[in-house]
PDB file of C-alpha atoms and ligand atoms in Angstrom:
ATOM      1  CA  MET A   1     -62.345 -98.275  27.823  1.00  0.00           C
ATOM      2  CA  SER A   2     -59.335 -99.869  29.541  1.00  0.00           C
ATOM      3  CA  PHE A   3     -56.774-102.039  27.962  1.00  0.00           C
ATOM      4  CA  ALA A   4     -54.896-104.841  29.930  1.00  0.00           C
ATOM      5  CA  GLY A   5     -51.432-103.634  30.072  1.00  0.00           C
ATOM      6  CA  LYS A   6     -48.241-105.528  31.189  1.00  0.00           C
ATOM      7  CA  LYS A   7     -48.290-104.054  34.859  1.00  0.00           C
ATOM      8  CA  ALA A   8     -51.358-102.403  35.131  1.00  0.00           C
ATOM      9  CA  ALA A   9     -54.389-101.969  32.952  1.00  0.00           C
ATOM     10  CA  VAL A  10     -54.374 -98.590  30.744  1.00  0.00           C
ATOM     11  CA  ASP A  11     -57.431 -96.595  31.197  1.00  0.00           C
ATOM     12  CA  ALA A  12     -57.561 -95.074  27.383  1.00  0.00           C
ATOM     13  CA  LEU A  13     -61.075 -93.637  28.054  1.00  0.00           C
ATOM     14  CA  VAL A  14     -62.612 -92.832  31.199  1.00  0.00           C
ATOM     15  CA  ASP A  15     -66.219 -91.286  31.774  1.00  0.00           C
ATOM     16  CA  VAL A  16     -67.112 -90.229  28.102  1.00  0.00           C
ATOM     17  CA  ASN A  17     -70.387 -88.972  27.789  1.00  0.00           C
ATOM     18  CA  LEU A  18     -70.939 -87.500  24.288  1.00  0.00           C
ATOM     19  CA  THR A  19     -74.079 -86.925  22.173  1.00  0.00           C
ATOM     20  CA  ILE A  20     -73.529 -85.949  18.478  1.00  0.00           C
ATOM     21  CA  PRO A  21     -76.665 -84.612  16.825  1.00  0.00           C
ATOM     22  CA  GLU A  22     -77.106 -86.033  13.428  1.00  0.00           C
ATOM     23  CA  ASN A  23     -75.646 -84.105  10.439  1.00  0.00           C
ATOM     24  CA  CYS A  24     -73.523 -82.323  12.811  1.00  0.00           C
ATOM     25  CA  PHE A  25     -69.710 -82.046  11.872  1.00  0.00           C
ATOM     26  CA  ILE A  26     -67.636 -82.843  14.917  1.00  0.00           C
ATOM     27  CA  SER A  27     -63.916 -82.452  15.796  1.00  0.00           C
ATOM     28  CA  ILE A  28     -62.099 -84.342  18.532  1.00  0.00           C
ATOM     29  CA  ILE A  29     -59.045 -82.569  19.268  1.00  0.00           C
ATOM     30  CA  GLY A  30     -56.258 -83.396  21.969  1.00  0.00           C
ATOM     31  CA  ARG A  31     -52.766 -84.510  22.351  1.00  0.00           C
ATOM     32  CA  SER A  32     -51.631 -87.860  21.151  1.00  0.00           C
ATOM     33  CA  GLY A  33     -52.583 -90.819  23.675  1.00  0.00           C
ATOM     34  CA  CYS A  34     -55.512 -89.165  24.838  1.00  0.00           C
ATOM     35  CA  GLY A  35     -57.748 -91.851  23.064  1.00  0.00           C
ATOM     36  CA  LYS A  36     -59.129 -90.250  19.960  1.00  0.00           C
ATOM     37  CA  SER A  37     -58.700 -93.205  17.850  1.00  0.00           C
ATOM     38  CA  THR A  38     -59.942 -95.439  20.693  1.00  0.00           C
ATOM     39  CA  LEU A  39     -62.912 -93.287  20.448  1.00  0.00           C
ATOM     40  CA  LEU A  40     -63.529 -93.860  16.815  1.00  0.00           C
ATOM     41  CA  ARG A  41     -62.915 -97.396  17.041  1.00  0.00           C
ATOM     42  CA  ILE A  42     -65.565 -97.878  19.772  1.00  0.00           C
ATOM     43  CA  ILE A  43     -68.162 -95.599  17.977  1.00  0.00           C
ATOM     44  CA  SER A  44     -67.710 -97.766  15.021  1.00  0.00           C
ATOM     45  CA  ASN A  45     -68.200-101.007  16.806  1.00  0.00           C
ATOM     46  CA  LEU A  46     -64.400-102.017  15.566  1.00  0.00           C
ATOM     47  CA  ILE A  47     -63.350-102.918  19.501  1.00  0.00           C
ATOM     48  CA  PRO A  48     -66.223-103.177  22.222  1.00  0.00           C
ATOM     49  CA  PRO A  49     -66.149-100.797  25.194  1.00  0.00           C
ATOM     50  CA  THR A  50     -64.943-102.249  28.664  1.00  0.00           C
ATOM     51  CA  LYS A  51     -68.051-100.578  30.085  1.00  0.00           C
ATOM     52  CA  GLY A  52     -70.398 -98.211  28.789  1.00  0.00           C
ATOM     53  CA  GLU A  53     -72.319 -98.231  25.304  1.00  0.00           C
ATOM     54  CA  VAL A  54     -72.879 -96.596  21.979  1.00  0.00           C
ATOM     55  CA  HIS A  55     -76.422 -95.813  20.529  1.00  0.00           C
ATOM     56  CA  ILE A  56     -76.808 -94.609  17.017  1.00  0.00           C
ATOM     57  CA  HIS A  57     -80.551 -93.778  15.955  1.00  0.00           C
ATOM     58  CA  GLY A  58     -81.298 -95.607  19.062  1.00  0.00           C
ATOM     59  CA  LEU A  59     -79.956 -98.716  18.300  1.00  0.00           C
ATOM     60  CA  PRO A  60     -76.527-100.375  19.788  1.00  0.00           C
ATOM     61  CA  SER A  61     -73.664 -99.653  17.325  1.00  0.00           C
ATOM     62  CA  ALA A  62     -73.356-103.183  16.342  1.00  0.00           C
ATOM     63  CA  ALA A  63     -77.065-103.562  15.421  1.00  0.00           C
ATOM     64  CA  TYR A  64     -76.692-100.222  13.393  1.00  0.00           C
ATOM     65  CA  GLN A  65     -73.697-101.620  11.634  1.00  0.00           C
ATOM     66  CA  ARG A  66     -75.724-104.473  10.519  1.00  0.00           C
ATOM     67  CA  ARG A  67     -78.145-101.803   8.663  1.00  0.00           C
ATOM     68  CA  LYS A  68     -75.693 -99.292   7.558  1.00  0.00           C
ATOM     69  CA  ARG A  69     -71.835 -99.330   7.090  1.00  0.00           C
ATOM     70  CA  PHE A  70     -69.717 -96.368   8.818  1.00  0.00           C
ATOM     71  CA  GLY A  71     -67.360 -94.695   6.159  1.00  0.00           C
ATOM     72  CA  PHE A  72     -63.703 -94.503   7.350  1.00  0.00           C
ATOM     73  CA  VAL A  73     -60.895 -92.475   6.375  1.00  0.00           C
ATOM     74  CA  PHE A  74     -57.295 -92.504   7.934  1.00  0.00           C
ATOM     75  CA  GLN A  75     -54.613 -90.605   7.740  1.00  0.00           C
ATOM     76  CA  GLU A  76     -52.776 -92.773   5.007  1.00  0.00           C
ATOM     77  CA  ALA A  77     -55.419 -93.231   2.058  1.00  0.00           C
ATOM     78  CA  SER A  78     -54.099 -96.988   2.297  1.00  0.00           C
ATOM     79  CA  LEU A  79     -55.488 -97.740  -1.494  1.00  0.00           C
ATOM     80  CA  PHE A  80     -54.446-100.487  -3.194  1.00  0.00           C
ATOM     81  CA  ALA A  81     -51.202 -99.556  -5.677  1.00  0.00           C
ATOM     82  CA  TRP A  82     -51.647-102.105  -8.257  1.00  0.00           C
ATOM     83  CA  LYS A  83     -55.564-101.014  -8.559  1.00  0.00           C
ATOM     84  CA  THR A  84     -56.537 -98.175 -10.604  1.00  0.00           C
ATOM     85  CA  VAL A  85     -58.699 -95.165  -8.893  1.00  0.00           C
ATOM     86  CA  TYR A  86     -61.762 -96.619 -10.291  1.00  0.00           C
ATOM     87  CA  GLN A  87     -61.162-100.177  -9.154  1.00  0.00           C
ATOM     88  CA  ASN A  88     -60.091 -98.982  -5.540  1.00  0.00           C
ATOM     89  CA  VAL A  89     -63.762 -97.319  -5.075  1.00  0.00           C
ATOM     90  CA  GLU A  90     -65.421 -99.974  -6.651  1.00  0.00           C
ATOM     91  CA  LEU A  91     -63.763-102.529  -4.230  1.00  0.00           C
ATOM     92  CA  PRO A  92     -66.206-102.337  -1.275  1.00  0.00           C
ATOM     93  CA  LEU A  93     -69.139-102.370  -3.565  1.00  0.00           C
ATOM     94  CA  GLU A  94     -67.713-105.372  -5.276  1.00  0.00           C
ATOM     95  CA  ILE A  95     -66.932-107.173  -2.079  1.00  0.00           C
ATOM     96  CA  MET A  96     -70.437-106.535  -0.326  1.00  0.00           C
ATOM     97  CA  GLY A  97     -71.951-107.670  -4.270  1.00  0.00           C
ATOM     98  CA  LEU A  98     -73.680-104.327  -4.290  1.00  0.00           C
ATOM     99  CA  GLY A  99     -75.724-103.606  -7.473  1.00  0.00           C
ATOM    100  CA  SER A 100     -74.987-104.885 -11.050  1.00  0.00           C
ATOM    101  CA  ALA A 101     -71.254-103.749 -12.785  1.00  0.00           C
ATOM    102  CA  ALA A 102     -73.376-101.128 -14.703  1.00  0.00           C
ATOM    103  CA  GLN A 103     -74.952 -99.782 -11.507  1.00  0.00           C
ATOM    104  CA  ARG A 104     -71.801 -99.883  -9.802  1.00  0.00           C
ATOM    105  CA  ARG A 105     -70.126 -97.957 -12.580  1.00  0.00           C
ATOM    106  CA  GLU A 106     -72.515 -95.295 -12.366  1.00  0.00           C
ATOM    107  CA  LYS A 107     -71.979 -94.944  -8.687  1.00  0.00           C
ATOM    108  CA  VAL A 108     -68.187 -94.777  -8.994  1.00  0.00           C
ATOM    109  CA  LEU A 109     -68.356 -92.252 -11.520  1.00  0.00           C
ATOM    110  CA  ASP A 110     -70.723 -89.994  -9.618  1.00  0.00           C
ATOM    111  CA  LEU A 111     -68.178 -90.565  -6.523  1.00  0.00           C
ATOM    112  CA  LEU A 112     -65.261 -89.851  -8.621  1.00  0.00           C
ATOM    113  CA  HIS A 113     -67.107 -86.309  -9.871  1.00  0.00           C
ATOM    114  CA  LEU A 114     -67.911 -85.511  -6.348  1.00  0.00           C
ATOM    115  CA  VAL A 115     -64.254 -85.382  -5.331  1.00  0.00           C
ATOM    116  CA  ARG A 116     -63.436 -83.738  -8.561  1.00  0.00           C
ATOM    117  CA  LEU A 117     -61.505 -86.482  -9.862  1.00  0.00           C
ATOM    118  CA  ASP A 118     -63.311 -86.879 -13.395  1.00  0.00           C
ATOM    119  CA  GLY A 119     -60.805 -88.150 -15.831  1.00  0.00           C
ATOM    120  CA  PHE A 120     -58.520 -89.900 -13.320  1.00  0.00           C
ATOM    121  CA  ALA A 121     -60.316 -93.093 -13.108  1.00  0.00           C
ATOM    122  CA  ASP A 122     -57.574 -95.112 -14.730  1.00  0.00           C
ATOM    123  CA  HIS A 123     -54.706 -93.589 -12.897  1.00  0.00           C
ATOM    124  CA  TYR A 124     -52.914 -95.704 -10.478  1.00  0.00           C
ATOM    125  CA  PRO A 125     -52.459 -94.279  -6.891  1.00  0.00           C
ATOM    126  CA  ALA A 126     -48.573 -93.691  -7.211  1.00  0.00           C
ATOM    127  CA  GLN A 127     -49.623 -91.182 -10.319  1.00  0.00           C
ATOM    128  CA  LEU A 128     -51.661 -88.861  -7.633  1.00  0.00           C
ATOM    129  CA  SER A 129     -50.766 -86.191  -5.450  1.00  0.00           C
ATOM    130  CA  GLY A 130     -51.303 -86.890  -1.616  1.00  0.00           C
ATOM    131  CA  GLY A 131     -54.480 -84.745  -1.887  1.00  0.00           C
ATOM    132  CA  MET A 132     -55.833 -86.603  -4.676  1.00  0.00           C
ATOM    133  CA  ARG A 133     -55.060 -90.060  -3.042  1.00  0.00           C
ATOM    134  CA  GLN A 134     -57.113 -88.819   0.148  1.00  0.00           C
ATOM    135  CA  ARG A 135     -59.938 -87.579  -2.189  1.00  0.00           C
ATOM    136  CA  VAL A 136     -60.049 -91.365  -3.561  1.00  0.00           C
ATOM    137  CA  ALA A 137     -60.186 -92.774  -0.056  1.00  0.00           C
ATOM    138  CA  ILE A 138     -62.977 -90.327   0.626  1.00  0.00           C
ATOM    139  CA  ALA A 139     -64.794 -91.523  -2.270  1.00  0.00           C
ATOM    140  CA  ARG A 140     -64.198 -95.158  -1.457  1.00  0.00           C
ATOM    141  CA  ALA A 141     -65.763 -94.516   2.198  1.00  0.00           C
ATOM    142  CA  LEU A 142     -68.502 -92.983   0.658  1.00  0.00           C
ATOM    143  CA  SER A 143     -69.399 -95.781  -1.931  1.00  0.00           C
ATOM    144  CA  TYR A 144     -71.570 -97.650   0.269  1.00  0.00           C
ATOM    145  CA  GLU A 145     -73.704 -94.559   1.277  1.00  0.00           C
ATOM    146  CA  PRO A 146     -72.809 -94.296   5.168  1.00  0.00           C
ATOM    147  CA  ASP A 147     -74.666 -91.525   7.195  1.00  0.00           C
ATOM    148  CA  ILE A 148     -71.730 -91.243   9.396  1.00  0.00           C
ATOM    149  CA  LEU A 149     -68.223 -90.410   8.233  1.00  0.00           C
ATOM    150  CA  LEU A 150     -65.283 -91.252  10.473  1.00  0.00           C
ATOM    151  CA  MET A 151     -62.009 -89.613   9.752  1.00  0.00           C
ATOM    152  CA  ASP A 152     -58.951 -90.458  11.746  1.00  0.00           C
ATOM    153  CA  GLU A 153     -56.271 -87.092  11.284  1.00  0.00           C
ATOM    154  CA  PRO A 154     -57.122 -87.748   7.341  1.00  0.00           C
ATOM    155  CA  PHE A 155     -55.094 -84.752   6.270  1.00  0.00           C
ATOM    156  CA  GLY A 156     -52.176 -85.101   8.792  1.00  0.00           C
ATOM    157  CA  ALA A 157     -49.778 -86.132   5.858  1.00  0.00           C
ATOM    158  CA  LEU A 158     -50.636 -83.324   3.482  1.00  0.00           C
ATOM    159  CA  ASP A 159     -48.985 -79.950   3.026  1.00  0.00           C
ATOM    160  CA  ASP A 160     -50.566 -76.966   4.526  1.00  0.00           C
ATOM    161  CA  PHE A 161     -52.076 -75.470   1.174  1.00  0.00           C
ATOM    162  CA  THR A 162     -53.218 -78.902   0.167  1.00  0.00           C
ATOM    163  CA  ARG A 163     -54.427 -79.515   3.434  1.00  0.00           C
ATOM    164  CA  ARG A 164     -56.737 -76.283   3.393  1.00  0.00           C
ATOM    165  CA  GLU A 165     -58.119 -77.235  -0.178  1.00  0.00           C
ATOM    166  CA  MET A 166     -59.075 -80.350   1.285  1.00  0.00           C
ATOM    167  CA  HIS A 167     -61.107 -78.539   4.301  1.00  0.00           C
ATOM    168  CA  ASP A 168     -63.240 -76.765   1.464  1.00  0.00           C
ATOM    169  CA  GLU A 169     -63.422 -79.944  -0.377  1.00  0.00           C
ATOM    170  CA  LEU A 170     -64.725 -81.788   2.614  1.00  0.00           C
ATOM    171  CA  ILE A 171     -67.168 -79.184   3.821  1.00  0.00           C
ATOM    172  CA  ARG A 172     -68.538 -79.342   0.474  1.00  0.00           C
ATOM    173  CA  ILE A 173     -69.007 -82.820   0.237  1.00  0.00           C
ATOM    174  CA  TRP A 174     -70.346 -82.970   3.896  1.00  0.00           C
ATOM    175  CA  ASN A 175     -73.226 -80.653   2.811  1.00  0.00           C
ATOM    176  CA  ALA A 176     -73.650 -82.308  -0.443  1.00  0.00           C
ATOM    177  CA  ARG A 177     -74.361 -85.387   1.324  1.00  0.00           C
ATOM    178  CA  GLY A 178     -75.884 -84.878   4.623  1.00  0.00           C
ATOM    179  CA  LEU A 179     -73.082 -86.677   6.652  1.00  0.00           C
ATOM    180  CA  THR A 180     -72.461 -86.671  10.238  1.00  0.00           C
ATOM    181  CA  VAL A 181     -68.848 -86.394  10.308  1.00  0.00           C
ATOM    182  CA  VAL A 182     -66.420 -87.317  13.513  1.00  0.00           C
ATOM    183  CA  PHE A 183     -63.266 -85.741  12.573  1.00  0.00           C
ATOM    184  CA  VAL A 184     -60.196 -86.743  14.653  1.00  0.00           C
ATOM    185  CA  THR A 185     -57.233 -84.023  14.744  1.00  0.00           C
ATOM    186  CA  HIS A 186     -54.621 -82.514  16.454  1.00  0.00           C
ATOM    187  CA  SER A 187     -54.865 -79.257  14.619  1.00  0.00           C
ATOM    188  CA  LEU A 188     -56.892 -76.746  16.306  1.00  0.00           C
ATOM    189  CA  SER A 189     -57.049 -74.630  13.461  1.00  0.00           C
ATOM    190  CA  GLU A 190     -58.399 -77.571  11.225  1.00  0.00           C
ATOM    191  CA  ALA A 191     -60.743 -78.263  13.799  1.00  0.00           C
ATOM    192  CA  LEU A 192     -62.102 -74.760  14.133  1.00  0.00           C
ATOM    193  CA  TYR A 193     -62.292 -74.396  10.427  1.00  0.00           C
ATOM    194  CA  LEU A 194     -64.329 -77.537   9.901  1.00  0.00           C
ATOM    195  CA  SER A 195     -66.591 -77.936  12.623  1.00  0.00           C
ATOM    196  CA  ASP A 196     -69.882 -77.179  14.493  1.00  0.00           C
ATOM    197  CA  ARG A 197     -68.561 -78.512  17.588  1.00  0.00           C
ATOM    198  CA  ILE A 198     -65.197 -79.179  18.905  1.00  0.00           C
ATOM    199  CA  VAL A 199     -64.551 -81.908  21.651  1.00  0.00           C
ATOM    200  CA  VAL A 200     -61.379 -81.281  23.573  1.00  0.00           C
ATOM    201  CA  MET A 201     -59.790 -84.161  25.198  1.00  0.00           C
ATOM    202  CA  ALA A 202     -56.954 -84.595  27.763  1.00  0.00           C
ATOM    203  CA  PRO A 203     -54.667 -87.571  28.327  1.00  0.00           C
ATOM    204  CA  ARG A 204     -53.844 -90.016  31.423  1.00  0.00           C
ATOM    205  CA  PRO A 205     -56.827 -91.062  31.368  1.00  0.00           C
ATOM    206  CA  GLY A 206     -58.425 -89.938  28.254  1.00  0.00           C
ATOM    207  CA  ARG A 207     -61.370 -88.053  28.725  1.00  0.00           C
ATOM    208  CA  VAL A 208     -63.463 -85.122  27.289  1.00  0.00           C
ATOM    209  CA  LYS A 209     -62.489 -82.132  28.838  1.00  0.00           C
ATOM    210  CA  SER A 210     -64.732 -79.683  27.026  1.00  0.00           C
ATOM    211  CA  ILE A 211     -67.311 -79.237  24.356  1.00  0.00           C
ATOM    212  CA  VAL A 212     -66.996 -75.982  22.520  1.00  0.00           C
ATOM    213  CA  PRO A 213     -69.431 -74.972  20.224  1.00  0.00           C
ATOM    214  CA  VAL A 214     -68.172 -73.144  17.038  1.00  0.00           C
ATOM    215  CA  LEU A 215     -69.729 -69.716  16.225  1.00  0.00           C
ATOM    216  CA  ARG A 216     -69.260 -69.485  12.405  1.00  0.00           C
ATOM    217  CA  PRO A 217     -71.465 -70.372   9.306  1.00  0.00           C
ATOM    218  CA  ARG A 218     -71.229 -73.966   7.606  1.00  0.00           C
ATOM    219  CA  ILE A 219     -69.785 -72.671   4.825  1.00  0.00           C
ATOM    220  CA  SER A 220     -66.410 -73.103   3.274  1.00  0.00           C
ATOM    221  CA  ASP A 221     -64.721 -69.389   3.040  1.00  0.00           C
ATOM    222  CA  PRO A 222     -61.044 -69.311   3.205  1.00  0.00           C
ATOM    223  CA  THR A 223     -61.283 -65.433   4.129  1.00  0.00           C
ATOM    224  CA  LEU A 224     -62.942 -66.633   7.386  1.00  0.00           C
ATOM    225  CA  ARG A 225     -59.313 -67.784   8.808  1.00  0.00           C
ATOM    226  CA  ALA A 226     -58.380 -64.100   9.033  1.00  0.00           C
ATOM    227  CA  THR A 227     -61.482 -62.554  10.628  1.00  0.00           C
ATOM    228  CA  PRO A 228     -61.150 -61.406  14.211  1.00  0.00           C
ATOM    229  CA  ASP A 229     -63.852 -63.836  15.580  1.00  0.00           C
ATOM    230  CA  TYR A 230     -62.096 -66.717  14.015  1.00  0.00           C
ATOM    231  CA  ILE A 231     -58.549 -65.619  15.418  1.00  0.00           C
ATOM    232  CA  HIS A 232     -60.270 -65.019  18.941  1.00  0.00           C
ATOM    233  CA  GLN A 233     -61.958 -68.341  18.791  1.00  0.00           C
ATOM    234  CA  LEU A 234     -58.717 -70.324  17.962  1.00  0.00           C
ATOM    235  CA  GLN A 235     -56.651 -68.130  20.843  1.00  0.00           C
ATOM    236  CA  GLU A 236     -59.717 -69.782  23.451  1.00  0.00           C
ATOM    237  CA  LEU A 237     -59.192 -72.954  21.980  1.00  0.00           C
ATOM    238  CA  GLU A 238     -55.282 -72.623  22.444  1.00  0.00           C
ATOM    239  CA  ALA A 239     -55.793 -71.624  26.143  1.00  0.00           C
ATOM    240  CA  LEU A 240     -58.226 -74.534  26.736  1.00  0.00           C
ATOM    241  CA  ILE A 241     -55.721 -77.244  25.438  1.00  0.00           C
ATOM    242  CA  HIS A 242     -52.911 -75.910  27.409  1.00  0.00           C
ATOM    243  CA  GLU A 243     -54.336 -75.859  30.559  1.00  0.00           C
ATOM    244  CA  GLN A 244     -54.349 -78.889  32.214  1.00  0.00           C
TER     245      GLN A 244
HETATM  246  N1  ADP B 301     -55.027-101.976  21.347  1.00  0.00           N
HETATM  247  C1  ADP B 301     -54.352-101.457  22.355  1.00  0.00           C
HETATM  248  N2  ADP B 301     -53.805-101.876  23.468  1.00  0.00           N
HETATM  249  C2  ADP B 301     -53.273-101.584  24.642  1.00  0.00           C
HETATM  250  N3  ADP B 301     -53.404-100.398  24.563  1.00  0.00           N
HETATM  251  C3  ADP B 301     -53.959 -99.220  23.668  1.00  0.00           C
HETATM  252  C4  ADP B 301     -54.327 -99.822  22.603  1.00  0.00           C
HETATM  253  N4  ADP B 301     -54.884 -98.951  21.539  1.00  0.00           N
HETATM  254  C5  ADP B 301     -54.581 -97.794  22.401  1.00  0.00           C
HETATM  255  N5  ADP B 301     -54.027 -97.963  23.399  1.00  0.00           N
HETATM  256  C6  ADP B 301     -53.784 -96.875  24.520  1.00  0.00           C
HETATM  257  O1  ADP B 301     -54.855 -96.150  24.804  1.00  0.00           O
HETATM  258  C7  ADP B 301     -54.193 -94.709  24.926  1.00  0.00           C
HETATM  259  C8  ADP B 301     -54.918 -94.097  23.805  1.00  0.00           C
HETATM  260  O2  ADP B 301     -54.537 -94.386  22.528  1.00  0.00           O
HETATM  261  P1  ADP B 301     -55.168 -93.908  21.070  1.00  0.00           P
HETATM  262  O3  ADP B 301     -56.528 -93.878  21.216  1.00  0.00           O
HETATM  263  O4  ADP B 301     -54.466 -94.563  20.010  1.00  0.00           O
HETATM  264  O5  ADP B 301     -54.955 -91.990  21.324  1.00  0.00           O
HETATM  265  P2  ADP B 301     -54.815 -91.113  20.185  1.00  0.00           P
HETATM  266  O6  ADP B 301     -55.671 -91.776  18.923  1.00  0.00           O
HETATM  267  O7  ADP B 301     -55.529 -90.012  21.058  1.00  0.00           O
HETATM  268  O8  ADP B 301     -53.520 -90.635  19.982  1.00  0.00           O
HETATM  269  C9  ADP B 301     -52.674 -94.699  24.595  1.00  0.00           C
HETATM  270  O9  ADP B 301     -52.096 -94.920  25.923  1.00  0.00           O
HETATM  271  C10 ADP B 301     -52.433 -96.154  23.937  1.00  0.00           C
HETATM  272  O10 ADP B 301     -51.251 -96.455  24.197  1.00  0.00           O
HETATM  273 MG1   MG B 302     -54.735 -91.620  17.014  1.00  0.00          MG
END
């Protein structure tokens, strides 16, 4: 991907060759400006790459998108302040005209249950904590049943305790829904705790530096964070990201 710059073109991504298995939880890490968000935008067909292509289940991304939507969650929950939790989650379904009001209601309540917000349907975003707002954003992203959930630093604005809680929630949701998750972060420990596989990117030009398999079971278990294996792998990642 190259963007036209004032003087010269900016190579945001060069030679990216990446295969993401179905049902995988993959994290993309790297410092600011190495093309992580650009890569998510290209995967989800928000911007066309200047060269190359993305295939999903054998279809070009644009064709895939006509069949199935991508779920997207950003750093800011970007909820509508004047709509309730219920209305925020229902909105995409309403816009796409999916289901009757009764069917939508069943789905929205089911999603609120999934993200453990039963009883908060009538609250407004301002009445919720940051973690709860991100749960609403996740419920909304799942409302049209995507197979693929793209997350761009979704927990970046949360405090450490809430962030860890959200990690366990996300692993649970990922398993419950059989999703493929592409998760952008610049936190190594976050990537390590969540992922099956970590794509390490480097800047100028943005490129994939290495792909690291994670040696851990797919469960949420906070005690893992203190095991020698986990700490060892974190150190290895640390070294990898600092050597340029
Ligand atoms: N729409 C755009 N126009 C011009 N340059 C862009 C645009 N989007 C991103 N870039 C540039 O591409 C590079 C990668 O950006 P980005 O994907 O946002 O990185 P990251 O998410 O890893 O921080 C940066 O140098 C950025 O300035
Ligand atoms: Mg970004």
